[in-house]
CSV table of C-alpha atoms in Angstrom, one decimal:
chain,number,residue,atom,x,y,z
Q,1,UNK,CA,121.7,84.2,92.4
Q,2,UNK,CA,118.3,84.7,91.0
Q,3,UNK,CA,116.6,82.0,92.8
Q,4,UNK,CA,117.7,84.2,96.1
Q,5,UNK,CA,116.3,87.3,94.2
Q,6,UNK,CA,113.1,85.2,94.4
Q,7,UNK,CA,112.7,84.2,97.9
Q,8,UNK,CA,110.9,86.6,99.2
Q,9,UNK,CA,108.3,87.2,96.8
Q,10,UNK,CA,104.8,85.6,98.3
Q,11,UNK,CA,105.2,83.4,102.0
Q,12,UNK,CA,101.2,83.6,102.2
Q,13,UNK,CA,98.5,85.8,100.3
Q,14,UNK,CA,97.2,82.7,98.2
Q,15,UNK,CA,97.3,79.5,99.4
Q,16,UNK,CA,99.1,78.0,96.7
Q,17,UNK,CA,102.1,80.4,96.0
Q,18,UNK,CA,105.7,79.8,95.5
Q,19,UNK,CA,107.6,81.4,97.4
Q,20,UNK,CA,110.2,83.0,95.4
Q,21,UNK,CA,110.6,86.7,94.6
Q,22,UNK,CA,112.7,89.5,93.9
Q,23,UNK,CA,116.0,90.2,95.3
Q,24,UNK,CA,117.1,92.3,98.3
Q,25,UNK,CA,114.3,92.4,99.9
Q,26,UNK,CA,113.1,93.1,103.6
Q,27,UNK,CA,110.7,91.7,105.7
Q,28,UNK,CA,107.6,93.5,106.0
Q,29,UNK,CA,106.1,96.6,103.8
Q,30,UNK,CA,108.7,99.0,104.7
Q,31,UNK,CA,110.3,102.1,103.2
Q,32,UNK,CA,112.9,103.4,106.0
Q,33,UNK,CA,113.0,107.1,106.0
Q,34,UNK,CA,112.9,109.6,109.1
Q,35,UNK,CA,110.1,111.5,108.1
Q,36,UNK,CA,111.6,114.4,108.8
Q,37,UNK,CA,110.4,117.6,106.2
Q,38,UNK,CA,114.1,118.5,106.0
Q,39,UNK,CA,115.0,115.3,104.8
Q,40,UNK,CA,112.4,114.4,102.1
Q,41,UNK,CA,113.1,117.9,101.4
Q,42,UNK,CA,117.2,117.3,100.7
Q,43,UNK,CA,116.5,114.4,98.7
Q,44,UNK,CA,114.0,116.0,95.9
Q,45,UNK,CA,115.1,118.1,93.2
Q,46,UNK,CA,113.6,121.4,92.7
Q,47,UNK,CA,113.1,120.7,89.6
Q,48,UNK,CA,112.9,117.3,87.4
Q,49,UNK,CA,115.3,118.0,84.6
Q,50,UNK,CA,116.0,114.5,83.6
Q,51,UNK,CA,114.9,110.9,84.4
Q,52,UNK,CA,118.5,109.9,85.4
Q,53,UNK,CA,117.8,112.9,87.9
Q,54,UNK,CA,114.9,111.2,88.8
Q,55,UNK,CA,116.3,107.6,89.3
Q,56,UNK,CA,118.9,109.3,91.2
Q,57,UNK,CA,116.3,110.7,93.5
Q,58,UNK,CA,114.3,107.4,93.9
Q,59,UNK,CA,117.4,106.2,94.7
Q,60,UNK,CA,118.0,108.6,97.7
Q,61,UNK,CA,114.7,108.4,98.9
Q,62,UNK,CA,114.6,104.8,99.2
Q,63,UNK,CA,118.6,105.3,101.0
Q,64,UNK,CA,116.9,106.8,104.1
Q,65,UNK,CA,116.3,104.3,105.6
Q,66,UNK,CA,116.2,102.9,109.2
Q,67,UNK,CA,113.1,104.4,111.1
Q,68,UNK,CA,110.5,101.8,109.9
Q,69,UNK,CA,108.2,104.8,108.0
Q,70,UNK,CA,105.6,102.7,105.7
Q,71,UNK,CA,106.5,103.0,102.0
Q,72,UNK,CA,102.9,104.1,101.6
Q,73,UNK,CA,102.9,107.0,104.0
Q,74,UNK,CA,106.1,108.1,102.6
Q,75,UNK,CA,104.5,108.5,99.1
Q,76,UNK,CA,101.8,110.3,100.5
Q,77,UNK,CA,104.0,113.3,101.0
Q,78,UNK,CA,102.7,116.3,98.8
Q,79,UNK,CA,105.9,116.9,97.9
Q,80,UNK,CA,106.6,113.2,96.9
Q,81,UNK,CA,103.4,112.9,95.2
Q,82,UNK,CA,104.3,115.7,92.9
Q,83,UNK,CA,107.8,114.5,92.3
Q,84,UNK,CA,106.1,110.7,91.2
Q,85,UNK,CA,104.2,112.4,89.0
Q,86,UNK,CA,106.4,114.2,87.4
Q,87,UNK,CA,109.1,111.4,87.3
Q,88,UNK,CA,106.1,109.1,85.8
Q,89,UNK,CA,105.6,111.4,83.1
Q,90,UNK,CA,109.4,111.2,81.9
Q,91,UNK,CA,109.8,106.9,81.7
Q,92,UNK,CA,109.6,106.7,78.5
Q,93,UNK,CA,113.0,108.4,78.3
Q,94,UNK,CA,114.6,105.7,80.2
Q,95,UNK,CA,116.3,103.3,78.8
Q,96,UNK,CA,115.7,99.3,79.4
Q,97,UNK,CA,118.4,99.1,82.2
Q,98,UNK,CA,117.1,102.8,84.1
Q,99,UNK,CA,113.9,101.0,83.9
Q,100,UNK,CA,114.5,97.8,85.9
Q,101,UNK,CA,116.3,99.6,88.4
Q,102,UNK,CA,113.6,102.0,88.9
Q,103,UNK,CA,111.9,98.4,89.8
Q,104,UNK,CA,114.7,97.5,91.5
Q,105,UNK,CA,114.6,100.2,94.1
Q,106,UNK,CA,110.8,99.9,95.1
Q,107,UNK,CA,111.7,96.1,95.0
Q,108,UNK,CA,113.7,96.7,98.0
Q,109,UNK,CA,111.8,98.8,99.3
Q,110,UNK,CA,108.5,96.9,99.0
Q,111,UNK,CA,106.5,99.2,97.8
Q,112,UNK,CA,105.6,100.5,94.5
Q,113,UNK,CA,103.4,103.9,94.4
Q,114,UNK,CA,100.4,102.6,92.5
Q,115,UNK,CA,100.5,106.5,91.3
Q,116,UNK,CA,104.1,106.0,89.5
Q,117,UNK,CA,102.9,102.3,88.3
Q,118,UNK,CA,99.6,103.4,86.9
Q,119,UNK,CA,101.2,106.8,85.4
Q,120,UNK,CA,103.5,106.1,83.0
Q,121,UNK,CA,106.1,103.0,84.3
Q,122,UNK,CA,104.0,99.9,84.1
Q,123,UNK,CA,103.0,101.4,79.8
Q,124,UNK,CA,107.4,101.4,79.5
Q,125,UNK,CA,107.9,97.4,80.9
Q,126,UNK,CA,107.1,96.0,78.0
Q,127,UNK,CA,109.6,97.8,76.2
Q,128,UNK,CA,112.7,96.8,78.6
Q,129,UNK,CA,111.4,93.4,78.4
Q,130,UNK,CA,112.2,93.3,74.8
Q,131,UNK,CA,115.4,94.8,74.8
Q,132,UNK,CA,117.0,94.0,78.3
Q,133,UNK,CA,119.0,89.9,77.9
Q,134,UNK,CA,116.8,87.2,79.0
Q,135,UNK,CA,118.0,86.9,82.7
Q,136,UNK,CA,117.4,90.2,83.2
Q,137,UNK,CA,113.6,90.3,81.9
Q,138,UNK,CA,113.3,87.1,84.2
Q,139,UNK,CA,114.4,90.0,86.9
Q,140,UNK,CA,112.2,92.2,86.1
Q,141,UNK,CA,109.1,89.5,85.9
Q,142,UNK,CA,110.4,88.4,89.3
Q,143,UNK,CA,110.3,91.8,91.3
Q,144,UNK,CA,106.5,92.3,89.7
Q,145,UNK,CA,105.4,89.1,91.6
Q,146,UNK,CA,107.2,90.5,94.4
Q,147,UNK,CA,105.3,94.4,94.3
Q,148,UNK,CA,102.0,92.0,93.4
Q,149,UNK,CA,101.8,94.3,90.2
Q,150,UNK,CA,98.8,92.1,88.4
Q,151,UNK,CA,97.5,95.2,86.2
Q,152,UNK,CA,97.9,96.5,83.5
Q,153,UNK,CA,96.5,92.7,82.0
Q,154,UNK,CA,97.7,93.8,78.5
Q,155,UNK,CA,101.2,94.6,80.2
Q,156,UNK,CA,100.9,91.1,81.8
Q,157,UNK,CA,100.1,89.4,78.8
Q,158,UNK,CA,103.3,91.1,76.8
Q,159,UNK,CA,105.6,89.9,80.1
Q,160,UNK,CA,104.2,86.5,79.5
Q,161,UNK,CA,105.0,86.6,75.8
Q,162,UNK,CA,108.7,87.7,76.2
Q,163,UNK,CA,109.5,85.2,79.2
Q,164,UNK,CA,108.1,82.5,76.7
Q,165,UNK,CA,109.5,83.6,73.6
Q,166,UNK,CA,113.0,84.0,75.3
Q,167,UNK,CA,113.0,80.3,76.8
Q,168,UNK,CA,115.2,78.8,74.8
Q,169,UNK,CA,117.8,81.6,75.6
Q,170,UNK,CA,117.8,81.0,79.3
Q,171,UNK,CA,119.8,78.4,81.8
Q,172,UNK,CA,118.1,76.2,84.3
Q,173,UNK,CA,118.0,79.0,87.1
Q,174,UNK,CA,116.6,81.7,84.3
Q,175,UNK,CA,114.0,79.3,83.5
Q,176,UNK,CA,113.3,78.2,86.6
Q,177,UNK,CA,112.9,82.0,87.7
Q,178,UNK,CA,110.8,82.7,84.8
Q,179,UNK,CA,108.3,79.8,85.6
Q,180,UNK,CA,108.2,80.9,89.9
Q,181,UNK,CA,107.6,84.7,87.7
Q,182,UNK,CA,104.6,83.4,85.5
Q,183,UNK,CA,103.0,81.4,88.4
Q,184,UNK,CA,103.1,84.3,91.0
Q,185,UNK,CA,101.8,87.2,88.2
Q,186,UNK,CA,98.7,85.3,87.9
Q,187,UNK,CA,95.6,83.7,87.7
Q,188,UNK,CA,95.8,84.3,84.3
Q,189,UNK,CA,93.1,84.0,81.5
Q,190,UNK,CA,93.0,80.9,79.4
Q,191,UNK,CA,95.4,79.3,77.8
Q,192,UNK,CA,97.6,79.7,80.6
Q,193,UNK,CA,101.2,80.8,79.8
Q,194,UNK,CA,104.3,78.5,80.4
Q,195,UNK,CA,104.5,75.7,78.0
Q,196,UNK,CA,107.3,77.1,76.5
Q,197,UNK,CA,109.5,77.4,79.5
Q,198,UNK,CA,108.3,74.0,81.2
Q,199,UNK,CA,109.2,72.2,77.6
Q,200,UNK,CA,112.7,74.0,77.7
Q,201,UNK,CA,112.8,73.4,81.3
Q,202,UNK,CA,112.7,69.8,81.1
Q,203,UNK,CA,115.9,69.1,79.3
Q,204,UNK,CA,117.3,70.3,82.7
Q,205,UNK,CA,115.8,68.8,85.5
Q,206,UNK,CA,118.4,66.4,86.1
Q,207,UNK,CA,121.1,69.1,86.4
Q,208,UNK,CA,118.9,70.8,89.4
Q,209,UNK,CA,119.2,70.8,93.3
Q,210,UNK,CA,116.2,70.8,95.4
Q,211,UNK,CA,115.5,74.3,95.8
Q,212,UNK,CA,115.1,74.5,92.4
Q,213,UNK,CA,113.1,71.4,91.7
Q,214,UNK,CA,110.7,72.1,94.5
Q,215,UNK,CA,110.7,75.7,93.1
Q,216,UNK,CA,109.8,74.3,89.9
Q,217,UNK,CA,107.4,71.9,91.1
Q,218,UNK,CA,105.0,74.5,93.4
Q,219,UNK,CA,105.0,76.9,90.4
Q,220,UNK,CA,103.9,74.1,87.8
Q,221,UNK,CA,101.0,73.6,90.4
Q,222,UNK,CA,100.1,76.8,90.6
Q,223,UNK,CA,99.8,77.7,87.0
Q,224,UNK,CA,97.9,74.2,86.4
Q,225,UNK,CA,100.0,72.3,84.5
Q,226,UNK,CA,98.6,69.1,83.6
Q,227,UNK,CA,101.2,67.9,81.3
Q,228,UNK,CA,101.7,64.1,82.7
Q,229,UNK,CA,105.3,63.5,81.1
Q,230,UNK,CA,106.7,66.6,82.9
Q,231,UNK,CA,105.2,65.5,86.2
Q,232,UNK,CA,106.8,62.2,85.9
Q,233,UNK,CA,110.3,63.8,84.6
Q,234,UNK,CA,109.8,66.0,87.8
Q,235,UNK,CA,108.4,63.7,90.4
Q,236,UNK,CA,111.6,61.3,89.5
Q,237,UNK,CA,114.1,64.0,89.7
Q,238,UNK,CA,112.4,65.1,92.9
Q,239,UNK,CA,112.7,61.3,94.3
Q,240,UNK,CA,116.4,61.3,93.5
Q,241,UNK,CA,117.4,64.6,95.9
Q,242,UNK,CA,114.6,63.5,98.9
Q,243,UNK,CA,117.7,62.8,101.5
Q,244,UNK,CA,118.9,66.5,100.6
Q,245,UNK,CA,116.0,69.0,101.0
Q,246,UNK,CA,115.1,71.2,103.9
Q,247,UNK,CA,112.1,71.6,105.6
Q,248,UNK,CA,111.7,74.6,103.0
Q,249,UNK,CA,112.5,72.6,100.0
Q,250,UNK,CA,109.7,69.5,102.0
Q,251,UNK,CA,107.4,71.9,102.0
Q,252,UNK,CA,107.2,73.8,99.1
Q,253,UNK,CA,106.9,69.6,96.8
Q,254,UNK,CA,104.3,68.5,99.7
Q,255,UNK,CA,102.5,71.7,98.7
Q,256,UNK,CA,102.5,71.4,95.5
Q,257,UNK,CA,101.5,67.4,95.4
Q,258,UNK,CA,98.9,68.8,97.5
Q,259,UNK,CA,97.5,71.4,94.7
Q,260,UNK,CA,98.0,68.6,91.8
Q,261,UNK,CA,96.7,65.9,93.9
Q,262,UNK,CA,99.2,63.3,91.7
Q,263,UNK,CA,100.6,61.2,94.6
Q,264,UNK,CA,103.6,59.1,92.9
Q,265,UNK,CA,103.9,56.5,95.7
Q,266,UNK,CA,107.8,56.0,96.0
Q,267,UNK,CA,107.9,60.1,96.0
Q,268,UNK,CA,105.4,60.5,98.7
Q,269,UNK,CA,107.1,57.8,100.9
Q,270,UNK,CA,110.6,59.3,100.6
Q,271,UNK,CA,108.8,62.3,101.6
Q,272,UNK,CA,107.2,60.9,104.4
Q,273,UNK,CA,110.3,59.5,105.5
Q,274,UNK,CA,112.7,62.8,105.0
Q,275,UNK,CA,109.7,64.7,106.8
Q,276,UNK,CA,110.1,62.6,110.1
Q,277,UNK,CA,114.1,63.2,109.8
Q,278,UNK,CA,113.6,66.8,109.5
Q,279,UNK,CA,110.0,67.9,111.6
Q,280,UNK,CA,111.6,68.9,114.7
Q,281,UNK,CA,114.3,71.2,112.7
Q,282,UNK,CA,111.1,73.3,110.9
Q,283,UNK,CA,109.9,76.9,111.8
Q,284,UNK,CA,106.3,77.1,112.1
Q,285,UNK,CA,105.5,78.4,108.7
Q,286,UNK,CA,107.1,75.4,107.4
Q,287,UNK,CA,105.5,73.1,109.9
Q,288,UNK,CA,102.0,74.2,109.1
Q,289,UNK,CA,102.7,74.3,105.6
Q,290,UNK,CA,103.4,70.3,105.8
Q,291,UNK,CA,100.8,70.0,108.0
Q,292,UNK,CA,98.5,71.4,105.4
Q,293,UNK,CA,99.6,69.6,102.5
Q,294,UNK,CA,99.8,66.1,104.3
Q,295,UNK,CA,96.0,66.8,105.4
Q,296,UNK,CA,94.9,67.6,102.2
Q,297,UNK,CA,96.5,64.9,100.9
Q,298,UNK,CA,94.9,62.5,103.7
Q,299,UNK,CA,98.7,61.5,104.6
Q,300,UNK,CA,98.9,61.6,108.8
Q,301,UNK,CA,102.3,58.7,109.8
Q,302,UNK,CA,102.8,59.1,113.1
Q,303,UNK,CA,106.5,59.9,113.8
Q,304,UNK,CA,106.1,63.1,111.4
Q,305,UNK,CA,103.0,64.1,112.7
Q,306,UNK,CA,103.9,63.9,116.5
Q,307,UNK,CA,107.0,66.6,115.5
Q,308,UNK,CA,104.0,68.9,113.3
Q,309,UNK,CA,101.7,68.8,116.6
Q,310,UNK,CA,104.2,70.4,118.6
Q,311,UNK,CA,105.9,72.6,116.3
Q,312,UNK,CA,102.2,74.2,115.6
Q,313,UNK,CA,101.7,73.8,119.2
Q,314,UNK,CA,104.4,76.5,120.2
Q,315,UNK,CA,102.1,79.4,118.0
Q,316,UNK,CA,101.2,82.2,119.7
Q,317,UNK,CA,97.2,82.6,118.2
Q,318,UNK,CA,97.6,86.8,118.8
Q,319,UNK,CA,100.4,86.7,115.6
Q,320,UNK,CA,98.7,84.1,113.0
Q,321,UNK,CA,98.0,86.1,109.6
Q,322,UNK,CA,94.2,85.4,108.3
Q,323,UNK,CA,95.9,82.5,105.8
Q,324,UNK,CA,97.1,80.4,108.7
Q,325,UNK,CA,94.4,81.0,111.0
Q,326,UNK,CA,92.4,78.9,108.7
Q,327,UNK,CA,95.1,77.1,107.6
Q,328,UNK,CA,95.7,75.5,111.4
Q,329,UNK,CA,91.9,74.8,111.8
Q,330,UNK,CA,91.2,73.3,108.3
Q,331,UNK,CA,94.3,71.2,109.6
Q,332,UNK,CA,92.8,70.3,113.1
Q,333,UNK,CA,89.6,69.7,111.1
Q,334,UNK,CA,90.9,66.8,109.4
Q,335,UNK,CA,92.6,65.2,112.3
Q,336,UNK,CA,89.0,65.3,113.9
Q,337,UNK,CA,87.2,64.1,110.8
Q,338,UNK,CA,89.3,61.7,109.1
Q,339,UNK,CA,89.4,58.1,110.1
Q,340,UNK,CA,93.0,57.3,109.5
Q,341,UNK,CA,93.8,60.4,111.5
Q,342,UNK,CA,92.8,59.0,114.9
Q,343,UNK,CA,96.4,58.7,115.9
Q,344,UNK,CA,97.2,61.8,115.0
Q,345,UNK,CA,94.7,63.6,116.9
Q,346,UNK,CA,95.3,62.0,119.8
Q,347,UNK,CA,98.5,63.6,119.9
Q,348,UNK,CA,96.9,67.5,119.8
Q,349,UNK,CA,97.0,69.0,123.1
Q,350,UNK,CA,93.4,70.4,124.3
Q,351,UNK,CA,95.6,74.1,125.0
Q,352,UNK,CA,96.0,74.2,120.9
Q,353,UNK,CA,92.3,73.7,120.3
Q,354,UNK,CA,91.3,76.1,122.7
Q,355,UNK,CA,93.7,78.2,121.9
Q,356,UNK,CA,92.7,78.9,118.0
Q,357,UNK,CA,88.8,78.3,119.3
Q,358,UNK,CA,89.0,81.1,121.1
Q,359,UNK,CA,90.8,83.1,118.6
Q,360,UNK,CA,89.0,85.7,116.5
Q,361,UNK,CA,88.4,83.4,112.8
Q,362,UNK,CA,88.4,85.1,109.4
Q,363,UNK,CA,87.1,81.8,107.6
Q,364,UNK,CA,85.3,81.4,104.3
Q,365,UNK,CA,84.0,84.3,101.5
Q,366,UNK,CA,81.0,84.5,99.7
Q,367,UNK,CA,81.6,84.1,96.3
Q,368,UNK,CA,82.0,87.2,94.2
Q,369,UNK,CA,81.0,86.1,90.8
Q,370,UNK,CA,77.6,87.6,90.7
Q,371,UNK,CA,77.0,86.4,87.0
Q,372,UNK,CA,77.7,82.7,87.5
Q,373,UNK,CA,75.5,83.1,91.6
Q,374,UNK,CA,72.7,84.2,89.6
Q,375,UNK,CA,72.9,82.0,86.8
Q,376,UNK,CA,73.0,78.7,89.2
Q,377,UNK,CA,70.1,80.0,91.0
Q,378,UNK,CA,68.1,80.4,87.7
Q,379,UNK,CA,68.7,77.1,87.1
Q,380,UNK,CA,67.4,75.8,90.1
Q,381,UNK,CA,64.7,78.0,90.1
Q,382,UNK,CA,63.4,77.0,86.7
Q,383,UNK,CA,63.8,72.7,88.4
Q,384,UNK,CA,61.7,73.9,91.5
Q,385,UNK,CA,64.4,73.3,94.0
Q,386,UNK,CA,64.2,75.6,97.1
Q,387,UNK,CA,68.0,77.0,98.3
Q,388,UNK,CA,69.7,79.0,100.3
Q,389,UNK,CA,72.6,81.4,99.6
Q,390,UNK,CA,75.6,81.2,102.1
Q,391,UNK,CA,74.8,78.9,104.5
Q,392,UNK,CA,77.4,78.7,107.0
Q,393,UNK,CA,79.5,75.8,108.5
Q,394,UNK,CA,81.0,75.6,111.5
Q,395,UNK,CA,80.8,78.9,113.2
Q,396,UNK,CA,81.8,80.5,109.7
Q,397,UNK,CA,85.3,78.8,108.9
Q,398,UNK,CA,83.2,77.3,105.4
Q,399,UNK,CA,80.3,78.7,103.4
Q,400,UNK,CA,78.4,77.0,100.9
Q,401,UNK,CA,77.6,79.4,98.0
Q,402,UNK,CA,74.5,77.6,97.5
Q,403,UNK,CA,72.6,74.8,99.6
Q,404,UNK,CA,69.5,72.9,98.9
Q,405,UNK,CA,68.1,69.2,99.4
Q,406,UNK,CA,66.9,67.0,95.8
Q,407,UNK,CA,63.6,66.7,97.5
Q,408,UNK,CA,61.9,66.7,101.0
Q,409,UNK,CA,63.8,65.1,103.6
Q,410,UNK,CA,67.3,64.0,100.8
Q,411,UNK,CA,70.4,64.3,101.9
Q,412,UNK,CA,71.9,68.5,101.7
Q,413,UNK,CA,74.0,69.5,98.9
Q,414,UNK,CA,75.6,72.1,98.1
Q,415,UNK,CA,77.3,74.3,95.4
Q,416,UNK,CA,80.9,75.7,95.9
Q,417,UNK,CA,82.3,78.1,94.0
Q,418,UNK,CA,86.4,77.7,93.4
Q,419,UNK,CA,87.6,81.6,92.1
Q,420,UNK,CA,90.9,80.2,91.1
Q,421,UNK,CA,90.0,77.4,89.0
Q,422,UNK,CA,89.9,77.5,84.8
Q,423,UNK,CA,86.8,77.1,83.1
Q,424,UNK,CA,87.1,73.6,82.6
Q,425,UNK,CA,88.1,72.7,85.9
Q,426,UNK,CA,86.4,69.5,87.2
Q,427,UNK,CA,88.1,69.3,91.3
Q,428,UNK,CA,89.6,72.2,93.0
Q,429,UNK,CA,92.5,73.2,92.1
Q,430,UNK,CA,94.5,74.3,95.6
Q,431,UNK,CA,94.5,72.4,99.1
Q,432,UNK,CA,91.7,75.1,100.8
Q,433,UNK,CA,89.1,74.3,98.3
Q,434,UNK,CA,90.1,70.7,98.6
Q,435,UNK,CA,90.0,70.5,102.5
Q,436,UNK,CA,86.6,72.7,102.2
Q,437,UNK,CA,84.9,69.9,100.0
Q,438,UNK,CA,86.4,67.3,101.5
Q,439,UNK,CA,85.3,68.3,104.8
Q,440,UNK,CA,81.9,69.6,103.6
Q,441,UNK,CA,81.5,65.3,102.6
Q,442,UNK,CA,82.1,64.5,105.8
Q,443,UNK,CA,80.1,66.6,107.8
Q,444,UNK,CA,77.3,65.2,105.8
């Protein structure tokens, strides 16, 4: 049911998503359509007369399907353009249930025309929100994270609100959505939204399988939840459904143990145990997702590593997205840096190294808070301490924001800037940043 609807939504972008979503949906940014001017043509109304007309159309649009046309070039018809903007101008005369199946249909199709969005639906979502029932608002919240629609922030906010204030109105799937919703629509400004559904989440934990508890688990760390009671009511219902995950399920609670670094020793062993069983039965996303987590939590057994090695060692470098690029060589990092790992990295075969060396690496950003750059710098400045902006580490897979040495000849330091931790953050808050540090200590 819903927890299908939410499969889809994010399998990389940010490090740390879950990866639930909306439901329908296909692989890949596609709108099917021919392209053909007759057909667009046939599809359109003349002229607009009514936003059911309009839906209709949508509806039609998105129906022809099958040639692999990008949504995007689709809506860059003329004629499509001017039909959006029309339709856009008419949503405030559709009701709640037009309106999430206006979503619905870009849902599927994977694309939502930033032109409709921006002109007139996104202002009408906080008015289904109110009036469609809970599990349908969790729906709604759920195909956003899906289309990535992160703006309007006041439209954000009011979807936050109505998940929260309808919590105690939904089951254990509907809050379970709601939660994957609220950590996938973010980061969001402080305080972070989800106490409410994590407090009426908790009455039914025991009641959940493990797709939803490992759901639940990588969207509490995501959003930042710190509240030790629920990660002990979560971590023992996690232990007690170990023997019945699958590598998805392992992957998405070693992933988020990872991002709240709380490492409950029975839970992490069952893990460890459950991830030898089931290593050689893992796709490659899966495997390198383990394979990131166990690094970054410093975790390298044997038996499940040997299976890791191999699935990651079947990856064809030409296909890896920028994410797991730099996922698989923080991973290889760590089997070369960390002492307990010597086992481990005995088993990578010199083709996989060479392989992603010779592979064309996105690596590290800058970062892009100018205020808080120039505001460190000042303060350096003012202590007479000589830096450097940017400095790169191995061949550009880190940068340090800001380098300098406490006086002539002490050991470097640097300065790293985290862009998704909270204001009072005082470690990183997902497993790149973590590895990055980490790895940054022991280079030296």
């Amino acid at each position: 049911g819903l927890l299908a609807m939410a499969r889809a939504a994010v399998s990389s972008g940010r490090v740390f998503r879950a990866r639930f979503g909306a439901n329908g949906l296909t692989s890949g940014r596609r709108l099917a359509c021919n392209g053909e001017a007759a057909s667009v043509a046939a599809v359109l109304p003349e002229r607009l007369s009514s936003p059911c007309d309009g839906l209709a159309a949508i509806q039609r649009l998105c129906a022809l399907a099958h040639t692999g046309e990008a949504a995007e070039e689709v809506c860059l018809d003329p004629r499509v353009q001017r039909f959006l903007a029309e339709f856009s101008a008419q949503c405030d005369d559709l009701n709640p249930q037009q309106l999430r199946e206006t979503i619905s249909v870009f849902a599927r199709a994977q694309h939502m025309p930033p032109a409709l969005w921006q002109g007139g639906l996104a202002a009408e979502v906080p008015r289904a929100m109110t009036e469609l029932p809970p599990i349908h608002a969790v729906h709604v919240a759920l195909m956003m994270a899906a289309l990535d629609l992160r703006s309007p922030g006041d439209v954000l906010q009011d979807v936050a609100e109505q998940l929260e204030q309808r919590a105690s109105d939904l089951n254990a799937i509907g809050l379970t959505g709601a939660l994957v919703a609220l950590s996938q629509l973010g980061p969001w400004p402080e305080p972070v939204p989800g106490d409410a559904v994590m407090q009426a989440l908790v009455e039914f934990l025991e009641h959940l399988g493990p797709k939803e508890l490992s759901a639940c688990a990588l969207a509490a760390a995501t959003l930042g939840v710190d509240d030790i009671v629920f990660w002990q009511n979560l971590h023992a219902a996690l232990l007690g459904c170990v023997e019945q995950q699958t590598p998805r399920h392992l992957a998405d609670t070693l992933l988020a143990l990872a991002t709240t670094q709380l490492c409950p020793i029975a839970l992490l062993e069952a893990l460890q145990t459950q991830l030898s069983n089931i290593a050689r039965l893992m796709e490659f996303d899966e495997a390198l997702t383990c394979a990131w987590a166990m690094s970054a939590l410093r975790l390298f057994p044997s038996p499940a590593w040997a299976w890791l090695i191999r699935c990651l060692s079947d990856l064809e470098p030409a296909t890896l997205t920028e994410m797991q690029g730099n996922q698989v060589r923080q991973v290889l990092l760590s089997l070369e840096l960390e002492p307990s790992a010597k086992e481990a990295l005995a088993m990578v075969p010199g083709a996989l190294v060479a392989a992603i060396d010779g592979g064309n690496l996105i690596g590290d950003h800058l970062c892009r808070d100018d205020d808080i750059l120039e505001g460190v710098c000042e303060i350096l400045n003012e202590a007479g301490v000589e830096f450097q902006l940017g400095e790169v580490v191995r061949s550009g897979l880190y940068i340090i924001d800001i380098a300098f040495r406490t006086n002539e000849g002490g050991s470097p330091r640097g300065v790293v800037f985290g862009m998704q931790d909270g204001a009072e953050a005082v470690q990183p808050h997902d497993p790149w940043s973590l590895l990055k540090c980490r790895h940054l200590q022991l280079l030296g």
